[in-house]
PDB file of C-alpha atoms and ligand atoms in Angstrom:
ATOM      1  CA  UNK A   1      12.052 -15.493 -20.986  1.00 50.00           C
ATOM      2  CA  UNK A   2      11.065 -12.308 -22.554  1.00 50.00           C
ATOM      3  CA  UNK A   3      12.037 -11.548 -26.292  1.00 51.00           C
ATOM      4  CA  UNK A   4      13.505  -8.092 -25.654  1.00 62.00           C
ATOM      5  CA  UNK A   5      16.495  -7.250 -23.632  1.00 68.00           C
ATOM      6  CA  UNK A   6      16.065  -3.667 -21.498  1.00 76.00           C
ATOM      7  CA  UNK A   7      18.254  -1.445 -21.736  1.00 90.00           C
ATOM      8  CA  UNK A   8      20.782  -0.870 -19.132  1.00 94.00           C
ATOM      9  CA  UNK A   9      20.410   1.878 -16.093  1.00 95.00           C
ATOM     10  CA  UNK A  10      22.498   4.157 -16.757  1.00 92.00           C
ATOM     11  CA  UNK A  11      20.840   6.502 -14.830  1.00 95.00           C
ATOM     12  CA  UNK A  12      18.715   6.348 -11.507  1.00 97.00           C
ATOM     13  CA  UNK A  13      15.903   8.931  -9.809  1.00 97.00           C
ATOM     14  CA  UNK A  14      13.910   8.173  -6.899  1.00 98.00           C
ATOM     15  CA  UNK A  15      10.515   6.308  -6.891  1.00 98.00           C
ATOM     16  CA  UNK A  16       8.418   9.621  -5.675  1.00 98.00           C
ATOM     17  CA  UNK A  17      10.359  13.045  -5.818  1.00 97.00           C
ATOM     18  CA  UNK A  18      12.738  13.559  -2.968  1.00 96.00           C
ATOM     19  CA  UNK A  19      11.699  16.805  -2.165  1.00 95.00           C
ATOM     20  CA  UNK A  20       8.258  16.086  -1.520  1.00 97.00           C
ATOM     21  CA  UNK A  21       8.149  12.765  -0.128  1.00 98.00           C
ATOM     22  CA  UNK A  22      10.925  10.733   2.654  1.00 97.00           C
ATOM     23  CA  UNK A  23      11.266   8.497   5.546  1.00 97.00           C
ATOM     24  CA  UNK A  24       9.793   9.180   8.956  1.00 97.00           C
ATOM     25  CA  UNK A  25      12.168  10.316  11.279  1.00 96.00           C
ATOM     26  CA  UNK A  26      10.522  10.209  14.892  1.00 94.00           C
ATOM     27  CA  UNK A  27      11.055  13.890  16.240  1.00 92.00           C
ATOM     28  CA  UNK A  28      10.806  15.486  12.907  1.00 95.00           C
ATOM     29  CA  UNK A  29       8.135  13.435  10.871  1.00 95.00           C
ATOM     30  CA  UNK A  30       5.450  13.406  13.349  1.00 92.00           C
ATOM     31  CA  UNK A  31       4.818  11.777  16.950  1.00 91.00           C
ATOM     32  CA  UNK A  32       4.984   8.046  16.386  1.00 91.00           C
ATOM     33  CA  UNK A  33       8.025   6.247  17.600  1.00 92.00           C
ATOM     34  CA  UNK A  34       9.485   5.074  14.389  1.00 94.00           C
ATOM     35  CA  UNK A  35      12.148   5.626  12.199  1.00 97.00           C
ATOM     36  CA  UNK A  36      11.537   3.801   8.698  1.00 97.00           C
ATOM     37  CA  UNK A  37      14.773   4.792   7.192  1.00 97.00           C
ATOM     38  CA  UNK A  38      17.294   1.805   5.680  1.00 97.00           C
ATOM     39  CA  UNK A  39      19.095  -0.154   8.411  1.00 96.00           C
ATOM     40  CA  UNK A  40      17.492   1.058  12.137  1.00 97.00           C
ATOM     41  CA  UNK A  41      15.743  -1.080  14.737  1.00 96.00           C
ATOM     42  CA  UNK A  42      12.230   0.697  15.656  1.00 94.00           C
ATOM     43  CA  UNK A  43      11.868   0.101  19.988  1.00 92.00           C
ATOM     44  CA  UNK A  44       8.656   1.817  19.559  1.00 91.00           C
ATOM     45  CA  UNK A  45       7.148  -1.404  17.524  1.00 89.00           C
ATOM     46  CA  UNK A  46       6.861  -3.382  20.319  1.00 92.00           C
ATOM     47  CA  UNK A  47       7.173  -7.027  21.402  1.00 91.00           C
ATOM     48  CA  UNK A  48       4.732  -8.951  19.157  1.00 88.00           C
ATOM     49  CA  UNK A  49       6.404 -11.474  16.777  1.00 82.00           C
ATOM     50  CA  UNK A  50       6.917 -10.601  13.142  1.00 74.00           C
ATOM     51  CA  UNK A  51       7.729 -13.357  10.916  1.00 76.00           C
ATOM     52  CA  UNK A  52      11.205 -14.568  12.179  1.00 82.00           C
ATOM     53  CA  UNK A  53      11.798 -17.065  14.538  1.00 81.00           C
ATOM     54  CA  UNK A  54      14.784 -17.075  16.747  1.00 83.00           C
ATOM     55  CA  UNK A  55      16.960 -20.825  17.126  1.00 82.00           C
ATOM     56  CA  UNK A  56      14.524 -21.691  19.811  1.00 84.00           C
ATOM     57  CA  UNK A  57      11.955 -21.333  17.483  1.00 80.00           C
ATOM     58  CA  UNK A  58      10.175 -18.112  19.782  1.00 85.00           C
ATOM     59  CA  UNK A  59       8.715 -15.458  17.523  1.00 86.00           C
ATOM     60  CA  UNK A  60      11.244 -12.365  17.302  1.00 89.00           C
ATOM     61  CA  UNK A  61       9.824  -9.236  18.431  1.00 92.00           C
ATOM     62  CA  UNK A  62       9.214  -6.939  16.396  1.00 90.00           C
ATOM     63  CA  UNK A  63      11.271  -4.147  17.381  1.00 94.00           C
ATOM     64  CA  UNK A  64      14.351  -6.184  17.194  1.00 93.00           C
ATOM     65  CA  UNK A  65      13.936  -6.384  13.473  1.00 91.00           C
ATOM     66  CA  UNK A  66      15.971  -4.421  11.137  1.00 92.00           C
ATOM     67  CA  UNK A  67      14.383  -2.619   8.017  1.00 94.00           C
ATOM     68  CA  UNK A  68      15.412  -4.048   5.084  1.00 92.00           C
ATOM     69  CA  UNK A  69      14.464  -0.455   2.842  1.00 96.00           C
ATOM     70  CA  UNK A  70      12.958   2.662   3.277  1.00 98.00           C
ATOM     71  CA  UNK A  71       9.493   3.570   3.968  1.00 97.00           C
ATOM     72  CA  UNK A  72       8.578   6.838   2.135  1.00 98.00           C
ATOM     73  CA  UNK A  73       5.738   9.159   2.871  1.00 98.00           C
ATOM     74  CA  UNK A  74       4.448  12.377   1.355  1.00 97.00           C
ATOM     75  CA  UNK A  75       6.327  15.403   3.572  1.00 97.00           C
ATOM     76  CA  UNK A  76       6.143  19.028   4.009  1.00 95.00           C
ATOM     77  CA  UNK A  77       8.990  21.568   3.739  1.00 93.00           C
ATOM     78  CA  UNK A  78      10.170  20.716   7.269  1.00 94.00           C
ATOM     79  CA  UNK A  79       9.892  16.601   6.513  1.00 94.00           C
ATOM     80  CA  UNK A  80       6.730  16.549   8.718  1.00 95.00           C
ATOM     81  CA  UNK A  81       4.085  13.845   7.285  1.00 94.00           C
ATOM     82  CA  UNK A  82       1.596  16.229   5.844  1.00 92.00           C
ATOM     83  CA  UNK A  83      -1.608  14.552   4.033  1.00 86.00           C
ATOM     84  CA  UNK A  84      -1.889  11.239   2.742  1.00 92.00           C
ATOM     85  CA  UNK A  85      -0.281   9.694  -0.461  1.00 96.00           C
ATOM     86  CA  UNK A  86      -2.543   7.488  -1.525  1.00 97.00           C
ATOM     87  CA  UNK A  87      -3.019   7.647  -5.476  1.00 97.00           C
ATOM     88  CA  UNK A  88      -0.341   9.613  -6.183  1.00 98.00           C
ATOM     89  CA  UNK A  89       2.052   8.087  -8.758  1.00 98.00           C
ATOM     90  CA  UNK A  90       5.346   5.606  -7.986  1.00 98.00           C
ATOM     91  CA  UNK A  91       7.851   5.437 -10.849  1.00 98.00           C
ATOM     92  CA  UNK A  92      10.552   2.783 -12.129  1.00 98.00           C
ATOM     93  CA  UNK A  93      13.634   4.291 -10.457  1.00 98.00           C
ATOM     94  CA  UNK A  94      16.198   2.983 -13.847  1.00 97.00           C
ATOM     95  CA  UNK A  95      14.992   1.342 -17.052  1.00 97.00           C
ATOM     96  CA  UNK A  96      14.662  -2.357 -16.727  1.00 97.00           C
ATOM     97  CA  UNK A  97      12.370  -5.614 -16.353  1.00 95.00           C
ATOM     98  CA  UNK A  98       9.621  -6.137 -14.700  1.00 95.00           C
ATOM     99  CA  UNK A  99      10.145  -9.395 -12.912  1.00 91.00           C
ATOM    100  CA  UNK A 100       7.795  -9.863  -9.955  1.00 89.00           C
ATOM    101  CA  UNK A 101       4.440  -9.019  -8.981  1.00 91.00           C
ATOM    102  CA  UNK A 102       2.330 -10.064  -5.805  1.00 87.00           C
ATOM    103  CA  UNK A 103      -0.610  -8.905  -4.338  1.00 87.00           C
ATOM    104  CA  UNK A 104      -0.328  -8.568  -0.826  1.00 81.00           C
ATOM    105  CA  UNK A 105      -3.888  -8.070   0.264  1.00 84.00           C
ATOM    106  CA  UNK A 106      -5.009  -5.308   1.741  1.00 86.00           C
ATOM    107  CA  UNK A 107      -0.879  -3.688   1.345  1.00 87.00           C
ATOM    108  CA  UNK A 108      -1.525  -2.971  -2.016  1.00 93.00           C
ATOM    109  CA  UNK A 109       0.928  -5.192  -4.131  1.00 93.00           C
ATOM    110  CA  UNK A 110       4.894  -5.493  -4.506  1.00 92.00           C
ATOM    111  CA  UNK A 111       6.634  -4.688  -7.662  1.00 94.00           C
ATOM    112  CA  UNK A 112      10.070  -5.965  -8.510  1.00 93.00           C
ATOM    113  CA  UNK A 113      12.352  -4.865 -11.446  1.00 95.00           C
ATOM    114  CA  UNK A 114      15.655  -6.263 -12.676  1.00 94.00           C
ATOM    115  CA  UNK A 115      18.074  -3.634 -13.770  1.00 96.00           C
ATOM    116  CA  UNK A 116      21.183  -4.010 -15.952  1.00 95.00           C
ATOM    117  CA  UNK A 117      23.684  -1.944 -14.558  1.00 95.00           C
ATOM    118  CA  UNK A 118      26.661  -0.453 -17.018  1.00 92.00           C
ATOM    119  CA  UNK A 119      29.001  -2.825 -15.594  1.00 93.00           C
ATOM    120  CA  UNK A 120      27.462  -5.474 -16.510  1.00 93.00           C
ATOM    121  CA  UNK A 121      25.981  -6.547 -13.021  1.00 93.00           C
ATOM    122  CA  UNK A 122      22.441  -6.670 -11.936  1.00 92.00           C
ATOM    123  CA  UNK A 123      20.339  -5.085  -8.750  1.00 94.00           C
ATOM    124  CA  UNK A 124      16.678  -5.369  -8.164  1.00 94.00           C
ATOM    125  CA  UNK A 125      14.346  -2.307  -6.692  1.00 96.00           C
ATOM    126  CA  UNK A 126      11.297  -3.399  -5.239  1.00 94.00           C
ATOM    127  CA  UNK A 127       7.887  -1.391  -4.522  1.00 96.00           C
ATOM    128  CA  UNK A 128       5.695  -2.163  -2.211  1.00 94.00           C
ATOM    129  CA  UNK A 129       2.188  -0.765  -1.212  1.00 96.00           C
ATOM    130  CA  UNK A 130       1.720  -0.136  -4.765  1.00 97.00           C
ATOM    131  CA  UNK A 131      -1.751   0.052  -6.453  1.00 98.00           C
ATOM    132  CA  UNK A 132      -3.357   0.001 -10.094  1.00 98.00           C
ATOM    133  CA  UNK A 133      -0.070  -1.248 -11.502  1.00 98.00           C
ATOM    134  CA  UNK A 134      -0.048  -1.174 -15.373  1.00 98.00           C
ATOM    135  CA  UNK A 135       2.908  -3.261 -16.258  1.00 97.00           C
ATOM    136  CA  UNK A 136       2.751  -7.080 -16.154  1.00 96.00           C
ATOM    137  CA  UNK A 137       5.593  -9.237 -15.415  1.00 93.00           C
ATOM    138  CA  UNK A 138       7.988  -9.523 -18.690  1.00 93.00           C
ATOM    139  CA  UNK A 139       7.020  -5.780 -19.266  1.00 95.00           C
ATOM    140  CA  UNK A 140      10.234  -3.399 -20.063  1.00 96.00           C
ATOM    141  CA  UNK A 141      10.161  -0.017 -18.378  1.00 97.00           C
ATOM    142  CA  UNK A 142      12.044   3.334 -18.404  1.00 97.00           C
ATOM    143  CA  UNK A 143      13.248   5.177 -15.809  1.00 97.00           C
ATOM    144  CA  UNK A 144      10.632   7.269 -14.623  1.00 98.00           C
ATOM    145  CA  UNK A 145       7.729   5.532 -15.974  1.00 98.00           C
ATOM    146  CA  UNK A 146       4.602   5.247 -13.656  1.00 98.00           C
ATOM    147  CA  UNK A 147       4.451   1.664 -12.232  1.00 98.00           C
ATOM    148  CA  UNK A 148       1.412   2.373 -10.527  1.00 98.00           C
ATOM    149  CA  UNK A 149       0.044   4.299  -7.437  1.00 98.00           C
ATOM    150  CA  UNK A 150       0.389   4.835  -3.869  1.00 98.00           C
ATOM    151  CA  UNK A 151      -1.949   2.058  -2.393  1.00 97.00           C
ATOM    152  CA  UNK A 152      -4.809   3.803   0.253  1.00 96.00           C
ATOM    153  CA  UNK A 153      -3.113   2.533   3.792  1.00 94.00           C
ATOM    154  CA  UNK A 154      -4.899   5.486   5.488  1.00 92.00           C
ATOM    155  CA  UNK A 155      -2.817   7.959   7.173  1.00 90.00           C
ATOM    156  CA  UNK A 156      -0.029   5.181   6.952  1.00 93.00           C
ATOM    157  CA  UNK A 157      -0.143   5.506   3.187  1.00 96.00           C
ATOM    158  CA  UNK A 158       3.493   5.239   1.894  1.00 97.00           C
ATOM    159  CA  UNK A 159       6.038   3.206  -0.876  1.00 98.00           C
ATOM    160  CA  UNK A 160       8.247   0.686   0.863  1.00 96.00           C
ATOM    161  CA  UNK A 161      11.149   0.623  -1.289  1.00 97.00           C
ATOM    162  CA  UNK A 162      13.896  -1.907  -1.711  1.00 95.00           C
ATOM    163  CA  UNK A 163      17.563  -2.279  -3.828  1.00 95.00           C
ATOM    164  CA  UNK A 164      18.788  -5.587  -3.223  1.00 90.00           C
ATOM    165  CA  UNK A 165      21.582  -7.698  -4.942  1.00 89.00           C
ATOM    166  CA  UNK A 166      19.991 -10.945  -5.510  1.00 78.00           C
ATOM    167  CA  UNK A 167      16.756 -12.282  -7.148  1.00 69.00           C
ATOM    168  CA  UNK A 168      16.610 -16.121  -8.213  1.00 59.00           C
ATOM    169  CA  UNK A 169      13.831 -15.350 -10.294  1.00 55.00           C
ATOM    170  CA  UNK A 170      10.854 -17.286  -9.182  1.00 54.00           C
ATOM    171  CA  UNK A 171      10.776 -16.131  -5.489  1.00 54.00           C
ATOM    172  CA  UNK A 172      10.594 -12.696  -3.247  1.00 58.00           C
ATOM    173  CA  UNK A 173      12.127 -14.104  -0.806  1.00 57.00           C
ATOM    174  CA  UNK A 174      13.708 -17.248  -0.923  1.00 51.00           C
ATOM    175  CA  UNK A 175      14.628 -18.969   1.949  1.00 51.00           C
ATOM    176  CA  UNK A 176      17.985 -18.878   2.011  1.00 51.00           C
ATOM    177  CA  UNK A 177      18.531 -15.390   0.935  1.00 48.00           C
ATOM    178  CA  UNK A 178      15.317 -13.432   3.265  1.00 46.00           C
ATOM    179  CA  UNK A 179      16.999 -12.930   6.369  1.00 52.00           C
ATOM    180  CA  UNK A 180      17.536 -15.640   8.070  1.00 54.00           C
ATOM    181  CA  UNK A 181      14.570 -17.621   9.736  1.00 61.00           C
ATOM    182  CA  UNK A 182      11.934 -15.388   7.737  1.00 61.00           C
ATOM    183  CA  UNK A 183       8.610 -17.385   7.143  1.00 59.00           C
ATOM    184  CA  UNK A 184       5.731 -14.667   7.913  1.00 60.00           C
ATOM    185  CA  UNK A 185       3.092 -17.204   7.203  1.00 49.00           C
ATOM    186  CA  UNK A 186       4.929 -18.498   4.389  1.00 47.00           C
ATOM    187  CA  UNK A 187       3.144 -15.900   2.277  1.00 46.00           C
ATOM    188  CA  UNK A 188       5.446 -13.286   2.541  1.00 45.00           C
ATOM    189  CA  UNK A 189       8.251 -14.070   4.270  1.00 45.00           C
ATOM    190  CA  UNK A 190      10.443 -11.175   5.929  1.00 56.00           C
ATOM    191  CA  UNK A 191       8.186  -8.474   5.167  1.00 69.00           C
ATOM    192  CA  UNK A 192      10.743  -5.978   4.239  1.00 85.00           C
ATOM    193  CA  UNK A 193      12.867  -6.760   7.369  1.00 88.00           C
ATOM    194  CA  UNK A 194      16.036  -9.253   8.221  1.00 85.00           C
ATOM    195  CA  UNK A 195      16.919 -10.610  11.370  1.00 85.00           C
ATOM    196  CA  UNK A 196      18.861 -13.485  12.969  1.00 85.00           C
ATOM    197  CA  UNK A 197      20.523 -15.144  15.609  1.00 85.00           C
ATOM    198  CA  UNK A 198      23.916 -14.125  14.801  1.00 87.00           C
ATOM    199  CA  UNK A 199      24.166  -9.974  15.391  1.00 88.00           C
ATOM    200  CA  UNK A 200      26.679  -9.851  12.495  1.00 88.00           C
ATOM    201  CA  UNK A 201      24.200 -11.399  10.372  1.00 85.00           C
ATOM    202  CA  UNK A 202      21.026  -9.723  11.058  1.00 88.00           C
ATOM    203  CA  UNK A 203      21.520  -6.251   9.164  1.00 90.00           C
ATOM    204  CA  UNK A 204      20.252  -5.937   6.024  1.00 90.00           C
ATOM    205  CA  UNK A 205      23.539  -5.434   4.604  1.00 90.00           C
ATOM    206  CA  UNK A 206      24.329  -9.226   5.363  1.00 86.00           C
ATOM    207  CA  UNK A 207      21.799 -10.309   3.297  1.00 82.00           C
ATOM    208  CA  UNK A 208      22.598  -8.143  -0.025  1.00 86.00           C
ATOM    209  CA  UNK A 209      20.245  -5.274   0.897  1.00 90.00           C
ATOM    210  CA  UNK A 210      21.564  -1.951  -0.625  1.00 95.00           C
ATOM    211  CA  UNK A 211      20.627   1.630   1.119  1.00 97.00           C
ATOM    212  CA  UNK A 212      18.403   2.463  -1.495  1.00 97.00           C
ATOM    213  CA  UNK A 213      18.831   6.340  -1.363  1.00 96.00           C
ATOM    214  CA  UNK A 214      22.610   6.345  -1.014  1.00 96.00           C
ATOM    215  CA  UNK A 215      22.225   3.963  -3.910  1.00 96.00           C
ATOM    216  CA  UNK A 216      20.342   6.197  -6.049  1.00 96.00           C
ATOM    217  CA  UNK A 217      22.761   8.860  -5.104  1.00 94.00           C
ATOM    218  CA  UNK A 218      26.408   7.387  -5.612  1.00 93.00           C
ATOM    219  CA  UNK A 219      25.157   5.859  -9.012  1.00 92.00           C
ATOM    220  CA  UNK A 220      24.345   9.069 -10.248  1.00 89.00           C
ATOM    221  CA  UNK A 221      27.624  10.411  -9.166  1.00 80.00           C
ATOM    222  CA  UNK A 222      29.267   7.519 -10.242  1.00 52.00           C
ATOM    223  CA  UNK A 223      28.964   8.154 -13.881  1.00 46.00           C
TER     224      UNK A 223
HETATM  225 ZN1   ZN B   1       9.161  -0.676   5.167  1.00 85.94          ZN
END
Protein backbone atom coordinates (compact mmCIF):
# COMPACT_ATOMS: atom_id res chain seq x y z
CA UNK A 1 0.00 0.00 0.00
CA UNK A 2 1.49 3.31 -0.64
CA UNK A 3 2.31 5.73 2.35
CA UNK A 4 0.60 8.80 0.89
CA UNK A 5 -3.01 9.25 0.18
CA UNK A 6 -3.73 11.46 -3.31
CA UNK A 7 -5.64 13.94 -3.21
CA UNK A 8 -9.09 13.82 -4.45
CA UNK A 9 -10.24 14.92 -8.25
CA UNK A 10 -11.87 17.61 -7.89
CA UNK A 11 -11.36 18.58 -11.17
CA UNK A 12 -10.98 16.66 -14.60
CA UNK A 13 -9.35 17.73 -18.29
CA UNK A 14 -8.88 15.47 -21.06
CA UNK A 15 -5.81 13.19 -21.65
CA UNK A 16 -4.61 15.24 -25.00
CA UNK A 17 -6.38 18.70 -25.63
CA UNK A 18 -9.82 18.40 -27.10
CA UNK A 19 -9.37 20.76 -29.65
CA UNK A 20 -6.59 19.22 -31.27
CA UNK A 21 -7.01 15.66 -30.89
CA UNK A 22 -10.69 13.20 -30.98
CA UNK A 23 -12.24 10.06 -32.08
CA UNK A 24 -12.51 8.96 -35.69
CA UNK A 25 -15.72 9.43 -37.03
CA UNK A 26 -15.91 7.52 -40.50
CA UNK A 27 -17.12 10.33 -43.02
CA UNK A 28 -15.43 13.10 -41.24
CA UNK A 29 -12.06 11.64 -39.83
CA UNK A 30 -10.80 10.08 -42.89
CA UNK A 31 -11.83 7.01 -45.23
CA UNK A 32 -11.60 3.96 -43.02
CA UNK A 33 -14.80 2.41 -41.87
CA UNK A 34 -14.59 2.98 -38.20
CA UNK A 35 -15.97 4.87 -35.62
CA UNK A 36 -13.76 4.61 -32.30
CA UNK A 37 -15.98 6.71 -30.21
CA UNK A 38 -17.43 5.15 -26.60
CA UNK A 39 -20.22 2.59 -27.09
CA UNK A 40 -20.54 1.81 -31.23
CA UNK A 41 -20.10 -1.50 -33.03
CA UNK A 42 -17.46 -0.95 -36.04
CA UNK A 43 -19.10 -3.36 -39.32
CA UNK A 44 -16.11 -2.24 -41.12
CA UNK A 45 -13.73 -4.53 -38.69
CA UNK A 46 -14.69 -7.51 -40.09
CA UNK A 47 -15.34 -11.15 -39.15
CA UNK A 48 -12.08 -12.36 -37.54
CA UNK A 49 -12.39 -13.30 -33.82
CA UNK A 50 -11.21 -10.91 -31.15
CA UNK A 51 -10.82 -12.28 -27.81
CA UNK A 52 -14.45 -13.25 -26.78
CA UNK A 53 -15.97 -16.35 -27.24
CA UNK A 54 -19.64 -16.74 -27.71
CA UNK A 55 -21.62 -19.84 -25.38
CA UNK A 56 -20.65 -22.18 -28.12
CA UNK A 57 -17.32 -21.35 -27.54
CA UNK A 58 -16.89 -19.78 -31.56
CA UNK A 59 -14.65 -16.74 -31.61
CA UNK A 60 -16.90 -13.43 -31.79
CA UNK A 61 -16.26 -11.38 -34.70
CA UNK A 62 -14.86 -8.60 -34.41
CA UNK A 63 -17.23 -6.15 -35.59
CA UNK A 64 -19.82 -7.32 -33.22
CA UNK A 65 -17.74 -6.01 -30.38
CA UNK A 66 -18.55 -2.92 -28.59
CA UNK A 67 -15.77 -0.30 -27.63
CA UNK A 68 -15.29 -0.15 -24.25
CA UNK A 69 -13.54 3.81 -24.53
CA UNK A 70 -12.51 6.13 -26.93
CA UNK A 71 -9.78 6.01 -29.34
CA UNK A 72 -8.23 9.52 -29.78
CA UNK A 73 -6.12 10.76 -32.61
CA UNK A 74 -4.39 14.02 -33.43
CA UNK A 75 -7.18 16.12 -35.76
CA UNK A 76 -7.33 19.13 -37.84
CA UNK A 77 -9.82 22.02 -37.59
CA UNK A 78 -12.46 20.00 -39.47
CA UNK A 79 -11.73 16.60 -37.12
CA UNK A 80 -9.93 15.06 -40.15
CA UNK A 81 -6.83 12.77 -38.91
CA UNK A 82 -4.04 15.04 -39.91
CA UNK A 83 -0.31 13.72 -39.07
CA UNK A 84 0.64 11.27 -36.67
CA UNK A 85 0.73 11.53 -32.78
CA UNK A 86 3.30 9.60 -31.89
CA UNK A 87 5.53 11.32 -29.06
CA UNK A 88 3.40 13.85 -28.28
CA UNK A 89 2.51 14.01 -24.56
CA UNK A 90 -0.69 12.08 -22.64
CA UNK A 91 -1.60 13.59 -19.27
CA UNK A 92 -3.33 12.26 -15.92
CA UNK A 93 -6.88 13.46 -16.62
CA UNK A 94 -7.56 14.19 -12.29
CA UNK A 95 -4.97 13.86 -9.53
CA UNK A 96 -4.71 10.37 -8.24
CA UNK A 97 -2.73 6.90 -8.01
CA UNK A 98 -1.03 5.24 -10.22
CA UNK A 99 -2.20 1.69 -9.91
CA UNK A 100 -1.45 -0.40 -13.01
CA UNK A 101 1.06 -0.67 -15.57
CA UNK A 102 1.51 -3.32 -18.47
CA UNK A 103 3.42 -3.44 -21.39
CA UNK A 104 1.55 -4.56 -24.18
CA UNK A 105 4.20 -5.23 -26.75
CA UNK A 106 4.43 -3.60 -29.64
CA UNK A 107 0.88 -1.23 -28.34
CA UNK A 108 2.97 0.70 -26.30
CA UNK A 109 1.83 0.06 -22.60
CA UNK A 110 -1.51 0.67 -20.50
CA UNK A 111 -1.64 3.03 -17.66
CA UNK A 112 -4.26 2.88 -14.96
CA UNK A 113 -4.98 5.50 -12.20
CA UNK A 114 -7.31 5.38 -9.21
CA UNK A 115 -9.05 8.62 -8.54
CA UNK A 116 -10.80 9.77 -5.35
CA UNK A 117 -13.73 11.47 -6.33
CA UNK A 118 -15.30 14.38 -3.83
CA UNK A 119 -17.95 12.10 -2.88
CA UNK A 120 -16.07 9.85 -1.60
CA UNK A 121 -16.32 7.16 -4.47
CA UNK A 122 -13.66 5.95 -6.75
CA UNK A 123 -13.31 5.63 -10.86
CA UNK A 124 -10.31 4.47 -12.73
CA UNK A 125 -9.02 6.15 -16.26
CA UNK A 126 -6.93 4.01 -18.18
CA UNK A 127 -4.30 4.87 -21.10
CA UNK A 128 -3.38 2.81 -23.48
CA UNK A 129 -0.77 3.00 -26.38
CA UNK A 130 1.25 4.96 -24.07
CA UNK A 131 5.10 5.20 -24.30
CA UNK A 132 8.19 6.39 -22.09
CA UNK A 133 5.96 6.47 -19.04
CA UNK A 134 7.71 8.17 -16.03
CA UNK A 135 5.56 7.22 -13.14
CA UNK A 136 5.78 3.75 -11.54
CA UNK A 137 2.98 2.05 -9.94
CA UNK A 138 2.36 3.60 -6.23
CA UNK A 139 3.36 7.00 -7.90
CA UNK A 140 0.79 10.03 -7.01
CA UNK A 141 -0.03 12.32 -9.90
CA UNK A 142 -1.80 15.66 -10.62
CA UNK A 143 -4.12 16.43 -12.99
CA UNK A 144 -2.41 17.31 -15.97
CA UNK A 145 0.85 15.80 -15.34
CA UNK A 146 2.58 14.01 -18.35
CA UNK A 147 2.18 10.19 -17.89
CA UNK A 148 4.08 9.55 -20.83
CA UNK A 149 3.81 9.72 -24.71
CA UNK A 150 1.86 8.76 -27.60
CA UNK A 151 3.35 5.25 -28.48
CA UNK A 152 4.62 5.17 -32.55
CA UNK A 153 1.54 2.86 -34.03
CA UNK A 154 2.25 4.45 -37.46
CA UNK A 155 -0.45 6.32 -39.04
CA UNK A 156 -2.73 4.45 -36.42
CA UNK A 157 -0.92 6.30 -33.67
CA UNK A 158 -3.55 7.27 -31.00
CA UNK A 159 -4.48 7.09 -26.83
CA UNK A 160 -7.15 4.52 -26.11
CA UNK A 161 -8.74 5.90 -23.18
CA UNK A 162 -10.91 4.33 -20.54
CA UNK A 163 -13.19 5.56 -17.16
CA UNK A 164 -14.44 2.59 -15.61
CA UNK A 165 -16.07 1.94 -12.13
CA UNK A 166 -14.29 -1.00 -10.87
CA UNK A 167 -10.62 -2.09 -10.34
CA UNK A 168 -9.87 -5.08 -7.81
CA UNK A 169 -6.48 -4.03 -7.70
CA UNK A 170 -4.28 -6.77 -8.94
CA UNK A 171 -5.93 -7.30 -12.40
CA UNK A 172 -6.91 -5.22 -15.80
CA UNK A 173 -9.34 -7.22 -16.42
CA UNK A 174 -10.59 -9.68 -14.23
CA UNK A 175 -12.66 -12.24 -15.31
CA UNK A 176 -15.68 -11.58 -13.99
CA UNK A 177 -15.79 -7.92 -14.51
CA UNK A 178 -14.06 -7.75 -18.58
CA UNK A 179 -16.99 -8.29 -20.54
CA UNK A 180 -18.16 -11.32 -20.41
CA UNK A 181 -16.22 -14.32 -22.06
CA UNK A 182 -13.04 -11.98 -22.62
CA UNK A 183 -9.75 -14.11 -22.64
CA UNK A 184 -7.63 -12.54 -25.69
CA UNK A 185 -4.88 -14.98 -25.09
CA UNK A 186 -5.18 -14.62 -21.52
CA UNK A 187 -2.71 -11.75 -21.80
CA UNK A 188 -4.97 -9.12 -22.23
CA UNK A 189 -8.22 -10.03 -22.05
CA UNK A 190 -11.03 -7.75 -23.75
CA UNK A 191 -8.76 -5.44 -25.33
CA UNK A 192 -10.69 -2.36 -24.67
CA UNK A 193 -13.99 -3.98 -25.87
CA UNK A 194 -17.11 -5.98 -24.07
CA UNK A 195 -19.29 -8.34 -25.55
CA UNK A 196 -21.65 -11.22 -24.67
CA UNK A 197 -24.28 -13.50 -25.29
CA UNK A 198 -26.96 -11.63 -23.69
CA UNK A 199 -27.59 -8.14 -25.94
CA UNK A 200 -28.50 -6.36 -22.67
CA UNK A 201 -25.28 -7.30 -21.34
CA UNK A 202 -22.82 -6.68 -23.98
CA UNK A 203 -22.51 -2.70 -23.87
CA UNK A 204 -19.96 -1.34 -22.09
CA UNK A 205 -22.25 0.31 -19.82
CA UNK A 206 -23.17 -3.24 -18.35
CA UNK A 207 -19.94 -3.80 -17.30
CA UNK A 208 -19.20 -0.33 -15.35
CA UNK A 209 -17.63 1.40 -18.37
CA UNK A 210 -18.22 5.24 -18.14
CA UNK A 211 -18.30 7.52 -21.54
CA UNK A 212 -15.16 8.95 -20.80
CA UNK A 213 -15.73 12.42 -22.50
CA UNK A 214 -19.24 12.97 -21.18
CA UNK A 215 -17.50 11.99 -17.99
CA UNK A 216 -14.92 14.53 -18.12
CA UNK A 217 -17.59 16.95 -19.06
CA UNK A 218 -20.55 16.52 -16.46
CA UNK A 219 -17.83 16.36 -13.62
CA UNK A 220 -16.65 19.58 -14.46
CA UNK A 221 -20.11 20.92 -14.54
CA UNK A 222 -20.98 19.10 -11.68
CA UNK A 223 -19.07 21.13 -9.25
ZN1 LIG B 1 -9.89 1.67 -28.48
Amino acid sequence: MPAVTPQPADRFDFPLDPARYGPYVYGVSGPAKVDTRYGVQNPGLGDDGKCFVDVSGHKVPFRLLYHAGEDWFLLDARRQVTGDAKGHPVRAIGNGLVIGKQDIGSQGKIVVIEHLLMDGSHVWSAYWHVDDVPVAVGSIVYRGDAIGVVADQGGNSHVHWEIRTWFDGTNLYPPTTAGGRGTCNGRVPALGYTWDDIPARAVPGYWGYLDPAKFIRSMNNDK
